[in-house]
mmCIF file of C-alpha atoms in Angstrom:
data_model
loop_
_atom_site.group_PDB
_atom_site.id
_atom_site.type_symbol
_atom_site.label_atom_id
_atom_site.label_comp_id
_atom_site.label_asym_id
_atom_site.label_seq_id
_atom_site.Cartn_x
_atom_site.Cartn_y
_atom_site.Cartn_z
ATOM 1 C CA MET A 1 -15.308 -9.607 -19.898
ATOM 2 C CA THR A 2 -12.364 -7.594 -21.206
ATOM 3 C CA SER A 3 -8.833 -7.529 -19.852
ATOM 4 C CA ARG A 4 -7.018 -4.480 -18.621
ATOM 5 C CA ILE A 5 -3.817 -3.568 -20.392
ATOM 6 C CA VAL A 6 -0.703 -2.052 -18.864
ATOM 7 C CA SER A 7 -0.773 1.689 -19.502
ATOM 8 C CA LYS A 8 2.514 2.473 -17.742
ATOM 9 C CA ILE A 9 5.482 0.663 -16.181
ATOM 10 C CA ALA A 10 7.751 2.481 -13.724
ATOM 11 C CA ASN A 11 10.610 1.762 -11.350
ATOM 12 C CA GLY A 12 10.644 2.760 -7.707
ATOM 13 C CA ILE A 13 12.961 5.534 -6.537
ATOM 14 C CA ALA A 14 15.523 4.949 -3.766
ATOM 15 C CA THR A 15 15.066 7.392 -0.889
ATOM 16 C CA SER A 16 14.933 7.529 2.904
ATOM 17 C CA ASP A 17 12.245 8.539 5.370
ATOM 18 C CA GLY A 18 11.441 8.696 9.046
ATOM 19 C CA ALA A 19 14.705 8.999 10.953
ATOM 20 C CA GLY A 20 16.726 7.630 8.047
ATOM 21 C CA VAL A 21 15.110 4.360 6.993
ATOM 22 C CA LYS A 22 16.235 3.449 3.481
ATOM 23 C CA LEU A 23 13.358 2.489 1.205
ATOM 24 C CA LYS A 24 12.039 2.475 -2.334
ATOM 25 C CA ARG A 25 9.206 4.886 -3.216
ATOM 26 C CA ILE A 26 6.933 3.339 -5.814
ATOM 27 C CA ILE A 27 3.940 5.688 -5.775
ATOM 28 C CA GLY A 28 4.807 9.225 -4.756
ATOM 29 C CA GLY A 29 7.974 9.220 -6.849
ATOM 30 C CA SER A 30 8.041 8.655 -10.606
ATOM 31 C CA ILE A 31 4.293 8.098 -10.316
ATOM 32 C CA ALA A 32 3.110 11.103 -8.323
ATOM 33 C CA SER A 33 -0.223 9.626 -7.190
ATOM 34 C CA LEU A 34 -2.883 7.268 -8.437
ATOM 35 C CA ASP A 35 -6.344 8.184 -7.105
ATOM 36 C CA PRO A 36 -7.138 7.042 -4.419
ATOM 37 C CA PHE A 37 -3.548 5.920 -3.716
ATOM 38 C CA LEU A 38 -1.183 8.615 -2.504
ATOM 39 C CA MET A 39 1.990 6.650 -1.835
ATOM 40 C CA LEU A 40 3.498 3.165 -1.809
ATOM 41 C CA ASP A 41 6.849 2.456 -0.161
ATOM 42 C CA GLU A 42 8.853 -0.752 -0.082
ATOM 43 C CA PHE A 43 11.266 -1.201 2.836
ATOM 44 C CA ARG A 44 13.591 -4.158 2.320
ATOM 45 C CA ASN A 45 16.809 -4.050 4.308
ATOM 46 C CA ASP A 46 19.010 -6.607 6.048
ATOM 47 C CA ASN A 47 21.485 -4.004 7.330
ATOM 48 C CA PRO A 48 20.327 -2.697 10.736
ATOM 49 C CA ASN A 49 21.935 0.659 9.986
ATOM 50 C CA ASP A 50 19.327 1.100 7.245
ATOM 51 C CA TYR A 51 16.274 0.612 9.467
ATOM 52 C CA MET A 52 17.059 0.786 13.214
ATOM 53 C CA ALA A 53 16.241 4.522 13.512
ATOM 54 C CA GLY A 54 12.679 3.694 12.444
ATOM 55 C CA PHE A 55 9.832 6.178 12.262
ATOM 56 C CA PRO A 56 9.675 8.126 15.557
ATOM 57 C CA GLU A 57 6.567 10.044 16.607
ATOM 58 C CA HIS A 58 4.872 11.848 13.732
ATOM 59 C CA PRO A 59 1.304 12.933 12.926
ATOM 60 C CA HIS A 60 -1.089 11.792 10.209
ATOM 61 C CA ARG A 61 -4.386 13.244 9.105
ATOM 62 C CA GLY A 62 -6.923 12.802 6.318
ATOM 63 C CA PHE A 63 -5.973 9.430 4.822
ATOM 64 C CA GLU A 64 -5.258 5.785 5.645
ATOM 65 C CA THR A 65 -1.943 3.981 6.040
ATOM 66 C CA VAL A 66 -1.706 0.285 5.242
ATOM 67 C CA THR A 67 1.353 -1.588 6.514
ATOM 68 C CA TYR A 68 1.991 -5.131 5.286
ATOM 69 C CA MET A 69 4.935 -6.949 6.844
ATOM 70 C CA ILE A 70 6.528 -9.817 4.952
ATOM 71 C CA GLU A 71 9.612 -10.274 7.148
ATOM 72 C CA GLY A 72 10.682 -8.659 10.391
ATOM 73 C CA SER A 73 8.813 -6.897 13.183
ATOM 74 C CA PHE A 74 7.740 -3.313 13.882
ATOM 75 C CA GLU A 75 5.900 -1.932 16.898
ATOM 76 C CA HIS A 76 3.223 0.727 16.530
ATOM 77 C CA LYS A 77 2.266 3.150 19.337
ATOM 78 C CA ASP A 78 0.156 6.305 19.308
ATOM 79 C CA ASN A 79 -0.889 9.190 21.543
ATOM 80 C CA LYS A 80 -4.298 7.592 22.239
ATOM 81 C CA GLY A 81 -2.848 4.539 23.953
ATOM 82 C CA ASN A 82 -3.058 2.154 21.015
ATOM 83 C CA ARG A 83 -0.192 -0.292 20.568
ATOM 84 C CA GLY A 84 0.356 -3.182 18.168
ATOM 85 C CA LEU A 85 3.125 -5.478 16.968
ATOM 86 C CA LEU A 86 3.494 -6.101 13.252
ATOM 87 C CA THR A 87 5.070 -9.509 12.674
ATOM 88 C CA PRO A 88 5.773 -11.435 9.425
ATOM 89 C CA GLY A 89 2.576 -11.739 7.393
ATOM 90 C CA SER A 90 0.559 -9.256 9.447
ATOM 91 C CA VAL A 91 -1.318 -6.154 8.275
ATOM 92 C CA GLN A 92 -2.325 -2.909 9.935
ATOM 93 C CA TRP A 93 -4.937 -0.743 8.209
ATOM 94 C CA MET A 94 -4.969 2.595 10.017
ATOM 95 C CA THR A 95 -7.618 5.199 9.243
ATOM 96 C CA ALA A 96 -5.997 8.408 10.493
ATOM 97 C CA GLY A 97 -9.097 10.576 10.089
ATOM 98 C CA ARG A 98 -8.934 13.686 12.279
ATOM 99 C CA GLY A 99 -5.379 12.937 13.241
ATOM 100 C CA ILE A 100 -3.083 11.017 15.561
ATOM 101 C CA VAL A 101 0.568 11.092 16.532
ATOM 102 C CA HIS A 102 2.187 7.694 16.283
ATOM 103 C CA SER A 103 5.495 5.887 15.891
ATOM 104 C CA GLU A 104 6.610 2.767 14.029
ATOM 105 C CA MET A 105 9.834 1.334 15.398
ATOM 106 C CA PRO A 106 11.688 -1.925 14.637
ATOM 107 C CA LYS A 107 11.534 -4.656 17.269
ATOM 108 C CA GLN A 108 14.767 -6.321 16.157
ATOM 109 C CA ASP A 109 18.398 -5.321 15.889
ATOM 110 C CA LYS A 110 19.464 -7.725 13.143
ATOM 111 C CA GLY A 111 18.051 -9.651 10.211
ATOM 112 C CA LEU A 112 15.779 -8.703 7.328
ATOM 113 C CA VAL A 113 13.038 -6.094 7.552
ATOM 114 C CA PHE A 114 10.739 -6.312 4.521
ATOM 115 C CA GLY A 115 7.306 -4.878 3.910
ATOM 116 C CA TYR A 116 5.133 -2.224 2.321
ATOM 117 C CA GLN A 117 3.263 0.875 3.364
ATOM 118 C CA LEU A 118 0.432 2.113 1.186
ATOM 119 C CA TRP A 119 -1.337 5.453 1.699
ATOM 120 C CA VAL A 120 -5.004 5.576 0.678
ATOM 121 C CA ASN A 121 -6.880 8.865 0.470
ATOM 122 C CA LEU A 122 -10.133 9.593 2.308
ATOM 123 C CA PRO A 123 -12.969 11.622 0.745
ATOM 124 C CA ALA A 124 -13.530 15.139 2.069
ATOM 125 C CA LYS A 125 -16.542 14.079 4.146
ATOM 126 C CA ASP A 126 -14.441 11.519 6.045
ATOM 127 C CA LYS A 127 -11.245 13.460 6.714
ATOM 128 C CA MET A 128 -12.328 14.339 10.258
ATOM 129 C CA ILE A 129 -13.643 10.927 11.365
ATOM 130 C CA GLU A 130 -12.301 9.226 14.487
ATOM 131 C CA PRO A 131 -9.056 7.295 13.979
ATOM 132 C CA ARG A 132 -9.522 3.552 13.553
ATOM 133 C CA TYR A 133 -7.164 0.572 13.516
ATOM 134 C CA GLN A 134 -7.524 -2.851 11.995
ATOM 135 C CA ASP A 135 -4.613 -4.938 13.311
ATOM 136 C CA ILE A 136 -4.718 -8.273 11.518
ATOM 137 C CA PRO A 137 -2.418 -11.198 12.414
ATOM 138 C CA PRO A 138 -1.258 -13.677 9.735
ATOM 139 C CA SER A 139 -3.679 -16.319 11.004
ATOM 140 C CA LYS A 140 -6.632 -14.099 10.019
ATOM 141 C CA ILE A 141 -5.494 -13.574 6.406
ATOM 142 C CA PRO A 142 -6.833 -16.351 4.169
ATOM 143 C CA VAL A 143 -4.551 -18.011 1.619
ATOM 144 C CA VAL A 144 -6.118 -19.577 -1.481
ATOM 145 C CA LYS A 145 -4.000 -22.492 -2.759
ATOM 146 C CA GLU A 146 -4.918 -23.447 -6.307
ATOM 147 C CA VAL A 147 -4.374 -26.745 -8.110
ATOM 148 C CA ASN A 148 -1.862 -25.160 -10.516
ATOM 149 C CA GLY A 149 0.396 -24.157 -7.613
ATOM 150 C CA ASN A 150 -0.638 -20.513 -7.395
ATOM 151 C CA GLN A 151 -1.160 -18.986 -3.956
ATOM 152 C CA ILE A 152 -3.198 -15.874 -3.264
ATOM 153 C CA LYS A 153 -3.268 -14.092 0.101
ATOM 154 C CA VAL A 154 -6.509 -12.109 0.382
ATOM 155 C CA ILE A 155 -5.959 -9.020 2.535
ATOM 156 C CA ALA A 156 -8.908 -6.919 1.359
ATOM 157 C CA GLY A 157 -11.741 -7.485 -1.079
ATOM 158 C CA ASN A 158 -12.703 -10.788 -2.670
ATOM 159 C CA TYR A 159 -10.810 -13.410 -4.600
ATOM 160 C CA LYS A 160 -13.353 -15.825 -6.047
ATOM 161 C CA GLN A 161 -15.320 -16.980 -2.980
ATOM 162 C CA THR A 162 -12.757 -15.858 -0.394
ATOM 163 C CA ARG A 163 -12.985 -12.500 1.353
ATOM 164 C CA GLY A 164 -10.172 -10.697 3.124
ATOM 165 C CA PRO A 165 -10.427 -9.530 6.765
ATOM 166 C CA VAL A 166 -10.165 -5.778 6.135
ATOM 167 C CA ASP A 167 -13.622 -4.188 6.137
ATOM 168 C CA GLY A 168 -15.469 -0.874 6.308
ATOM 169 C CA ILE A 169 -13.133 0.966 3.913
ATOM 170 C CA VAL A 170 -14.809 3.652 1.812
ATOM 171 C CA THR A 171 -12.681 3.036 -1.297
ATOM 172 C CA ASP A 172 -13.826 -0.622 -1.462
ATOM 173 C CA PRO A 173 -10.248 -1.894 -1.888
ATOM 174 C CA LEU A 174 -8.859 -5.073 -3.358
ATOM 175 C CA TYR A 175 -5.461 -6.027 -1.905
ATOM 176 C CA LEU A 176 -3.930 -9.373 -2.895
ATOM 177 C CA ASP A 177 -0.478 -10.898 -2.484
ATOM 178 C CA VAL A 178 -0.258 -13.172 -5.532
ATOM 179 C CA THR A 179 2.290 -15.924 -6.150
ATOM 180 C CA ILE A 180 2.158 -17.463 -9.633
ATOM 181 C CA ALA A 181 3.842 -20.831 -10.046
ATOM 182 C CA SER A 182 6.312 -21.411 -12.871
ATOM 183 C CA ALA A 183 4.665 -21.638 -16.328
ATOM 184 C CA GLN A 184 1.235 -20.797 -14.908
ATOM 185 C CA SER A 185 -1.298 -17.983 -15.312
ATOM 186 C CA PHE A 186 -3.610 -15.927 -13.122
ATOM 187 C CA VAL A 187 -6.892 -14.166 -13.867
ATOM 188 C CA GLU A 188 -8.739 -11.898 -11.453
ATOM 189 C CA GLU A 189 -11.836 -9.727 -11.621
ATOM 190 C CA ILE A 190 -11.343 -6.056 -10.752
ATOM 191 C CA PRO A 191 -14.386 -3.856 -10.079
ATOM 192 C CA THR A 192 -15.260 -1.721 -13.087
ATOM 193 C CA GLU A 193 -13.607 1.729 -13.030
ATOM 194 C CA HIS A 194 -11.502 0.932 -9.933
ATOM 195 C CA THR A 195 -7.966 2.248 -10.200
ATOM 196 C CA SER A 196 -5.575 -0.698 -10.110
ATOM 197 C CA PHE A 197 -1.884 -1.511 -10.169
ATOM 198 C CA ALA A 198 0.466 -4.446 -9.712
ATOM 199 C CA TYR A 199 3.890 -4.299 -8.083
ATOM 200 C CA VAL A 200 6.231 -7.208 -8.825
ATOM 201 C CA PHE A 201 8.704 -8.081 -6.050
ATOM 202 C CA GLU A 202 9.801 -11.570 -7.089
ATOM 203 C CA GLY A 203 10.408 -12.911 -10.602
ATOM 204 C CA SER A 204 8.641 -11.358 -13.576
ATOM 205 C CA GLY A 205 5.376 -11.738 -15.436
ATOM 206 C CA PHE A 206 3.498 -10.796 -18.586
ATOM 207 C CA PHE A 207 0.491 -8.624 -17.797
ATOM 208 C CA GLY A 208 -2.446 -8.113 -20.149
ATOM 209 C CA PRO A 209 -4.375 -10.101 -22.760
ATOM 210 C CA LYS A 210 -2.813 -12.119 -25.559
ATOM 211 C CA GLY A 211 -1.602 -9.784 -28.256
ATOM 212 C CA ASN A 212 -1.070 -6.919 -25.814
ATOM 213 C CA MET A 213 1.072 -8.354 -23.025
ATOM 214 C CA LYS A 214 3.799 -6.330 -21.335
ATOM 215 C CA LYS A 215 6.594 -7.811 -19.274
ATOM 216 C CA VAL A 216 6.896 -6.419 -15.744
ATOM 217 C CA GLU A 217 10.138 -7.127 -13.929
ATOM 218 C CA LYS A 218 11.018 -7.331 -10.247
ATOM 219 C CA GLY A 219 10.928 -3.843 -8.706
ATOM 220 C CA GLN A 220 8.481 -2.422 -11.248
ATOM 221 C CA ILE A 221 4.922 -1.156 -10.896
ATOM 222 C CA ALA A 222 2.395 -1.674 -13.702
ATOM 223 C CA ILE A 223 -0.594 0.671 -13.959
ATOM 224 C CA LEU A 224 -3.618 -1.231 -15.259
ATOM 225 C CA ASP A 225 -5.888 0.666 -17.641
ATOM 226 C CA ALA A 226 -9.492 0.794 -16.377
ATOM 227 C CA SER A 227 -10.998 2.670 -19.337
ATOM 228 C CA GLY A 228 -13.761 1.131 -21.408
ATOM 229 C CA GLY A 229 -15.230 -0.879 -18.546
ATOM 230 C CA LYS A 230 -12.394 -3.408 -18.462
ATOM 231 C CA THR A 231 -13.160 -5.918 -15.744
ATOM 232 C CA GLN A 232 -10.200 -8.261 -15.227
ATOM 233 C CA ILE A 233 -6.449 -8.716 -15.298
ATOM 234 C CA GLU A 234 -4.535 -11.582 -16.894
ATOM 235 C CA VAL A 235 -0.988 -12.526 -15.896
ATOM 236 C CA THR A 236 1.313 -15.312 -17.061
ATOM 237 C CA SER A 237 4.802 -16.163 -15.863
ATOM 238 C CA ASP A 238 7.442 -18.462 -17.299
ATOM 239 C CA GLY A 239 9.622 -18.785 -14.219
ATOM 240 C CA GLY A 240 7.237 -17.752 -11.440
ATOM 241 C CA CYS A 241 6.227 -14.379 -10.126
ATOM 242 C CA ARG A 242 5.030 -12.710 -6.919
ATOM 243 C CA PHE A 243 3.297 -9.368 -6.864
ATOM 244 C CA LEU A 244 0.878 -7.120 -5.018
ATOM 245 C CA LEU A 245 -2.408 -6.519 -6.837
ATOM 246 C CA VAL A 246 -4.193 -3.456 -5.477
ATOM 247 C CA ALA A 247 -7.364 -1.695 -6.628
ATOM 248 C CA GLY A 248 -9.629 0.960 -5.162
ATOM 249 C CA LYS A 249 -12.507 3.240 -6.027
ATOM 250 C CA PRO A 250 -11.266 6.686 -7.135
ATOM 251 C CA ILE A 251 -12.383 9.603 -4.960
ATOM 252 C CA LYS A 252 -12.153 12.188 -7.755
ATOM 253 C CA GLU A 253 -11.547 15.141 -5.444
ATOM 254 C CA ARG A 254 -8.735 17.642 -5.543
ATOM 255 C CA VAL A 255 -6.469 17.248 -2.531
ATOM 256 C CA VAL A 256 -3.687 19.206 -0.902
ATOM 257 C CA GLN A 257 -0.932 16.900 0.294
ATOM 258 C CA HIS A 258 2.271 17.728 2.125
ATOM 259 C CA GLY A 259 4.279 15.566 4.490
ATOM 260 C CA PRO A 260 2.008 13.409 6.660
ATOM 261 C CA PHE A 261 -1.178 15.347 5.837
ATOM 262 C CA CYS A 262 -3.701 15.095 3.026
ATOM 263 C CA ILE A 263 -6.634 17.503 3.118
ATOM 264 C CA TYR A 264 -9.207 18.738 0.649
ATOM 265 C CA SER A 265 -8.849 22.022 -1.151
ATOM 266 C CA SER A 266 -11.797 23.768 0.533
ATOM 267 C CA ILE A 267 -9.863 23.908 3.815
ATOM 268 C CA GLN A 268 -7.536 26.901 3.908
ATOM 269 C CA VAL A 269 -4.388 25.640 5.611
ATOM 270 C CA THR A 270 -1.165 27.288 4.604
ATOM 271 C CA LEU A 271 1.752 25.422 3.120
ATOM 272 C CA GLN A 272 3.883 27.050 5.799
ATOM 273 C CA THR A 273 1.874 25.218 8.468
ATOM 274 C CA PHE A 274 2.488 21.919 6.706
ATOM 275 C CA ARG A 275 6.193 22.644 6.524
ATOM 276 C CA ILE A 276 6.361 23.437 10.241
ATOM 277 C CA TYR A 277 4.663 20.155 11.160
ATOM 278 C CA SER A 278 6.767 18.148 8.718
ATOM 279 C CA HIS A 279 9.961 19.717 10.010
ATOM 280 C CA CYS A 280 8.995 19.133 13.653
ATOM 281 C CA VAL A 281 8.411 15.426 13.140
ATOM 282 C CA GLY A 282 11.325 14.848 10.781
ATOM 283 C CA MET A 283 9.205 13.827 7.812
ATOM 284 C CA ASN A 284 10.120 14.435 4.182
ATOM 285 C CA ARG A 285 7.169 12.805 2.401
ATOM 286 C CA ASP A 286 5.591 15.156 -0.124
#
């Protein structure tokens, strides 16, 4: 087994989206995309003025949105009658497929709202499938507590003998919330050739094998090099560290992405059409 090294470290970019929610764009900013991942946003606000406007009705098509709440509550509703409440520790994996119109609005008027939304591409053959939701409460997400004090929440994929609740995803994702105890280390297998990254949101850690470690600080994303059949990641932390570890099978197809749409290049849809839809729903993601 060989360890992946960090090929790039980047900081998120402060921006706003929806009806004015302040957030940090991690993928989709300084890192344009990372096949199959199109975007990763962090929303982390304790000022209601920064999140109360939420994300009113807007469409999606051709990819999946993954919302992971750490603190706070958001309600999801769509034009097909689906409704769900995202509470602390819960996950919603939405496969937009042929398209839906939905909203994500805060269900609180004070306190901290903290979480992540990841966008995962769909291959061309699946961009018109029926929309699907996997709404997963905290009680259904296993937590592996190790003897060295590390804790690993398994959202998707496998960690050792523990499997996460998300299933049926074409990109075969791994999605872990990893907490490394002070002065401890962490090693995890990543499927060969899967694109992978880590985003540190508490503390800092050294990523990579001995002799080629790179320090990744809070608020930074580390791209993990998958070339040469590298099969695992090694992390150590002096003072403790918490990060998202995400991996997925690349789709390797050219896409056309604008606003809340991601299609494949063989479909002839004009950029003007995308702009009209994006303008109508108040979206500025690109």
